[in-house]
CSV table of C-alpha atoms in Angstrom, one decimal:
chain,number,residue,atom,x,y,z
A,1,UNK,CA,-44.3,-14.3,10.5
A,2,UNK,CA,-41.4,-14.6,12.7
A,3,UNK,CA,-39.3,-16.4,10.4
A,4,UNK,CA,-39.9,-13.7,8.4
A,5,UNK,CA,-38.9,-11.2,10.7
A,6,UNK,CA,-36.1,-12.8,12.0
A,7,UNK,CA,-34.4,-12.7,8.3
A,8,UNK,CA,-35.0,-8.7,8.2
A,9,UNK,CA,-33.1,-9.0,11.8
A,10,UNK,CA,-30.3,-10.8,10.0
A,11,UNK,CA,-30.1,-8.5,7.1
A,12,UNK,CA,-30.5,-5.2,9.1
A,13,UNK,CA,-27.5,-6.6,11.2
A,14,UNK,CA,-25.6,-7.2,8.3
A,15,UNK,CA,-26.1,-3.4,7.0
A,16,UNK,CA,-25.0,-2.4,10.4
A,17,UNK,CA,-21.9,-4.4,10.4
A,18,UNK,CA,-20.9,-3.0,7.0
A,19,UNK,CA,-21.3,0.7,8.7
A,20,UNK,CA,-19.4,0.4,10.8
A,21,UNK,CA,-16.8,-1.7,9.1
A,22,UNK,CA,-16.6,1.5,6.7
A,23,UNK,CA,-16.3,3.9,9.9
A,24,UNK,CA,-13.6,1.8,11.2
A,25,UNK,CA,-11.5,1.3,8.0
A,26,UNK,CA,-11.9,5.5,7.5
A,27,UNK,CA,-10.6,6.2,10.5
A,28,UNK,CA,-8.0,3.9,10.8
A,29,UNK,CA,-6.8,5.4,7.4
A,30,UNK,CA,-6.9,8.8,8.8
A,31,UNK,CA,-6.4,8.9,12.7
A,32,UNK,CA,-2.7,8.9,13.7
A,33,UNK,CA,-0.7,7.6,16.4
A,34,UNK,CA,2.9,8.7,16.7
A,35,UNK,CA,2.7,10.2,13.2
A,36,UNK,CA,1.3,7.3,11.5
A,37,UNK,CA,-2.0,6.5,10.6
A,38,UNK,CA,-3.1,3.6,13.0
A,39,UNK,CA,-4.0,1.2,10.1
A,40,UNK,CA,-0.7,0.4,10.2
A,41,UNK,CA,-0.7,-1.4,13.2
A,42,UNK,CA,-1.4,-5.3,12.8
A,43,UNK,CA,-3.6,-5.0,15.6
A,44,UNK,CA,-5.9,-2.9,14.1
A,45,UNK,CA,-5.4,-4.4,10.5
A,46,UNK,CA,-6.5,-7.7,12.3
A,47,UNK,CA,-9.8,-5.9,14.0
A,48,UNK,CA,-10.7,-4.7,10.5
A,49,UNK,CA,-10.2,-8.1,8.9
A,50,UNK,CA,-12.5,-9.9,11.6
A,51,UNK,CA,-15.1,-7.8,11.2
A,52,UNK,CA,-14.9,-7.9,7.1
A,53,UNK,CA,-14.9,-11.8,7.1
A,54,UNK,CA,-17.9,-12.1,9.5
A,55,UNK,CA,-19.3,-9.7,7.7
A,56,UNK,CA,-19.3,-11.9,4.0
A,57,UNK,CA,-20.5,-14.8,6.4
A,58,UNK,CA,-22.9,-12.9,7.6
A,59,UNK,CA,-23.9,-11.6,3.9
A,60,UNK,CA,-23.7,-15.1,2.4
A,61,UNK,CA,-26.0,-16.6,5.0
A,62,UNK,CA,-28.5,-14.1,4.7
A,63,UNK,CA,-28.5,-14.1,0.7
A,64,UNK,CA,-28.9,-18.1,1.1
A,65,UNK,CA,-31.5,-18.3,3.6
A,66,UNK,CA,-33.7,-15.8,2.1
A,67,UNK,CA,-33.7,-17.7,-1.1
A,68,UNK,CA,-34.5,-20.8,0.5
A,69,UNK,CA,-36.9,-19.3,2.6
A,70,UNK,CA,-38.8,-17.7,-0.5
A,71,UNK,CA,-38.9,-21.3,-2.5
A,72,UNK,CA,-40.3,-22.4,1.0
A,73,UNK,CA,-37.7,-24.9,1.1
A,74,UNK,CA,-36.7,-23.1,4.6
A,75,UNK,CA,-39.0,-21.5,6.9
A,76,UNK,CA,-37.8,-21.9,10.5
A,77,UNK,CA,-34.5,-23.1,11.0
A,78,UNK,CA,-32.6,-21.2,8.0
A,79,UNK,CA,-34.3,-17.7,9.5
A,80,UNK,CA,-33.3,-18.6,13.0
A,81,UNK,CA,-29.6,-19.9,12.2
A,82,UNK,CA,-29.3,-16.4,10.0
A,83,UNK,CA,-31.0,-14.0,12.7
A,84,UNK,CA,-28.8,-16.0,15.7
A,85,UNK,CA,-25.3,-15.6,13.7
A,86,UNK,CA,-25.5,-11.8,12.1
A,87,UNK,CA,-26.8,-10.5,15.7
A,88,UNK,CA,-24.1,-11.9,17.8
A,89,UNK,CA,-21.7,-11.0,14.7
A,90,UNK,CA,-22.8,-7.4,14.5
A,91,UNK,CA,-22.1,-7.4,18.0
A,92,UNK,CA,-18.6,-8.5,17.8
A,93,UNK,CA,-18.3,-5.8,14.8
A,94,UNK,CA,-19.3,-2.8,17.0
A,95,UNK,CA,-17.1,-3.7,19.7
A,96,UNK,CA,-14.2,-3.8,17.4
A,97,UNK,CA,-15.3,-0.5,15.6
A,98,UNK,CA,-15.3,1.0,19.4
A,99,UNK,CA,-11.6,-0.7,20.3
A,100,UNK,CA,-10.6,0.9,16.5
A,101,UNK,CA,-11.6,4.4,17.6
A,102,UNK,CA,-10.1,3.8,20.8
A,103,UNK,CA,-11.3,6.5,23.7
A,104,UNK,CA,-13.1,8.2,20.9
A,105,UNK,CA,-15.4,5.2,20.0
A,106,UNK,CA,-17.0,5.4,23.3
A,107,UNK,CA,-18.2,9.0,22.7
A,108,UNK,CA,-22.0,10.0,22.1
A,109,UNK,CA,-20.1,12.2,19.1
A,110,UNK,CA,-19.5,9.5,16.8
A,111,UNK,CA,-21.5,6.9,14.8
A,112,UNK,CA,-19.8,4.2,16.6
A,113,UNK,CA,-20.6,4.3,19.8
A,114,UNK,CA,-24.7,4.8,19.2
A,115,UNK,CA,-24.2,1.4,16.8
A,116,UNK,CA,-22.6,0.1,19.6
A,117,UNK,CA,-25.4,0.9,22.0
A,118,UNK,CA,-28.0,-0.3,19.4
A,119,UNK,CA,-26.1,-3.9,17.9
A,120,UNK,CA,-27.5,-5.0,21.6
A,121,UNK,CA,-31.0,-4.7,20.6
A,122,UNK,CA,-30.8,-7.4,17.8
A,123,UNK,CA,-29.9,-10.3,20.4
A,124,UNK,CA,-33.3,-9.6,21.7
A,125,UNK,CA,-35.3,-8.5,18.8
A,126,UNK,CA,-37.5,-11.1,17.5
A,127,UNK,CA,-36.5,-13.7,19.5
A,128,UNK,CA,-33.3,-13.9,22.0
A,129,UNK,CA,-30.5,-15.7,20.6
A,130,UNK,CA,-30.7,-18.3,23.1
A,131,UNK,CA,-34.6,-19.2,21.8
A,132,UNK,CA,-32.4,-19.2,18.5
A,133,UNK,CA,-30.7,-21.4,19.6
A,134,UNK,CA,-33.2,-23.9,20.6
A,135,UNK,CA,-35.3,-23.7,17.4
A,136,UNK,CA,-32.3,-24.4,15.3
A,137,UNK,CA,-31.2,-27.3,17.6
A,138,UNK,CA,-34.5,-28.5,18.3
A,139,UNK,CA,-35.3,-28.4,14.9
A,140,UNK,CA,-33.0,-30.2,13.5
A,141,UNK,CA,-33.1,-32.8,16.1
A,142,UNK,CA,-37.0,-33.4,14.7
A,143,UNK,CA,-35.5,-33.5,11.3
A,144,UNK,CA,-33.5,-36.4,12.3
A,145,UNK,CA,-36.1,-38.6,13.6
A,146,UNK,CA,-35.9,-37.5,17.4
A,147,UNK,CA,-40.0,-36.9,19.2
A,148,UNK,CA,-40.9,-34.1,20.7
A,149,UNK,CA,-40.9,-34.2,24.4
């Protein structure tokens, strides 16, 4: 049941990270900054493209692994790998939302900052990415040949 859970992790983190991706591209259209709108600046361009990419990544693996893990083919490592990469990605996503909106990002008044606050959650939820990090390794260390011990 964890594995299970740790894929919903993934894919809740990927809905997150697409929020807040959309946020940060509409306000970058909009806000201005010495009457232009600041998605002209490469800076912020860059933040937006970061956050898209991981975001497909992020998509892609959790579209894969759930596949695998409903043929059974996948169970443990697959779920882990997914829940480990899309929480530490949404992360990184809601921090560059918050750098987009600049002063305002860190504001209980927009959708941001309470995805901000929240993103944290998923590095524990269901497992901390560091135990994530030791079923994936650990698991594919068995896979190879090595004993437990």
């Amino acid at each position: 049941m964890l594995s299970r859970g740790r894929l919903h992790v993934a894919a809740l983190c990927v809905g997150m990270a697409q929020r807040v991706l959309d946020e940060s591209v509409a306000y970058a259209a909009t806000a201005e900054q010495g009457g232009a709108p600041i998605g002209r600046f490469q800076l912020v361009q860059a933040l937006i493209a970061d956050m898209h990419t991981e975001l497909l990544a992020g998509r892609a693996m959790v579209v894969d692994v759930a596949a695998r893990y409903d043929t059974g083919e996948d169970t443990s490592i697959g779920p882990s790998a997914a829940k480990l990469f899309c929480s530490e990605m949404v992360g990184r996503a809601t921090d560059r939302a918050v750098q987009v909106h600049g002063g305002l990002g860190y504001l209980r008044t927009t959708p941001v900052e309470r995805f901000y606050r929240d993103a944290r959650l998923y590095r524990l939820y269901e497992g901390t990415s560091e135990v994530q990090r030791v079923i994936v390794g650990s698991g594919l260390l068995r896979a190879a040949g090595m004993a437990r011990g």
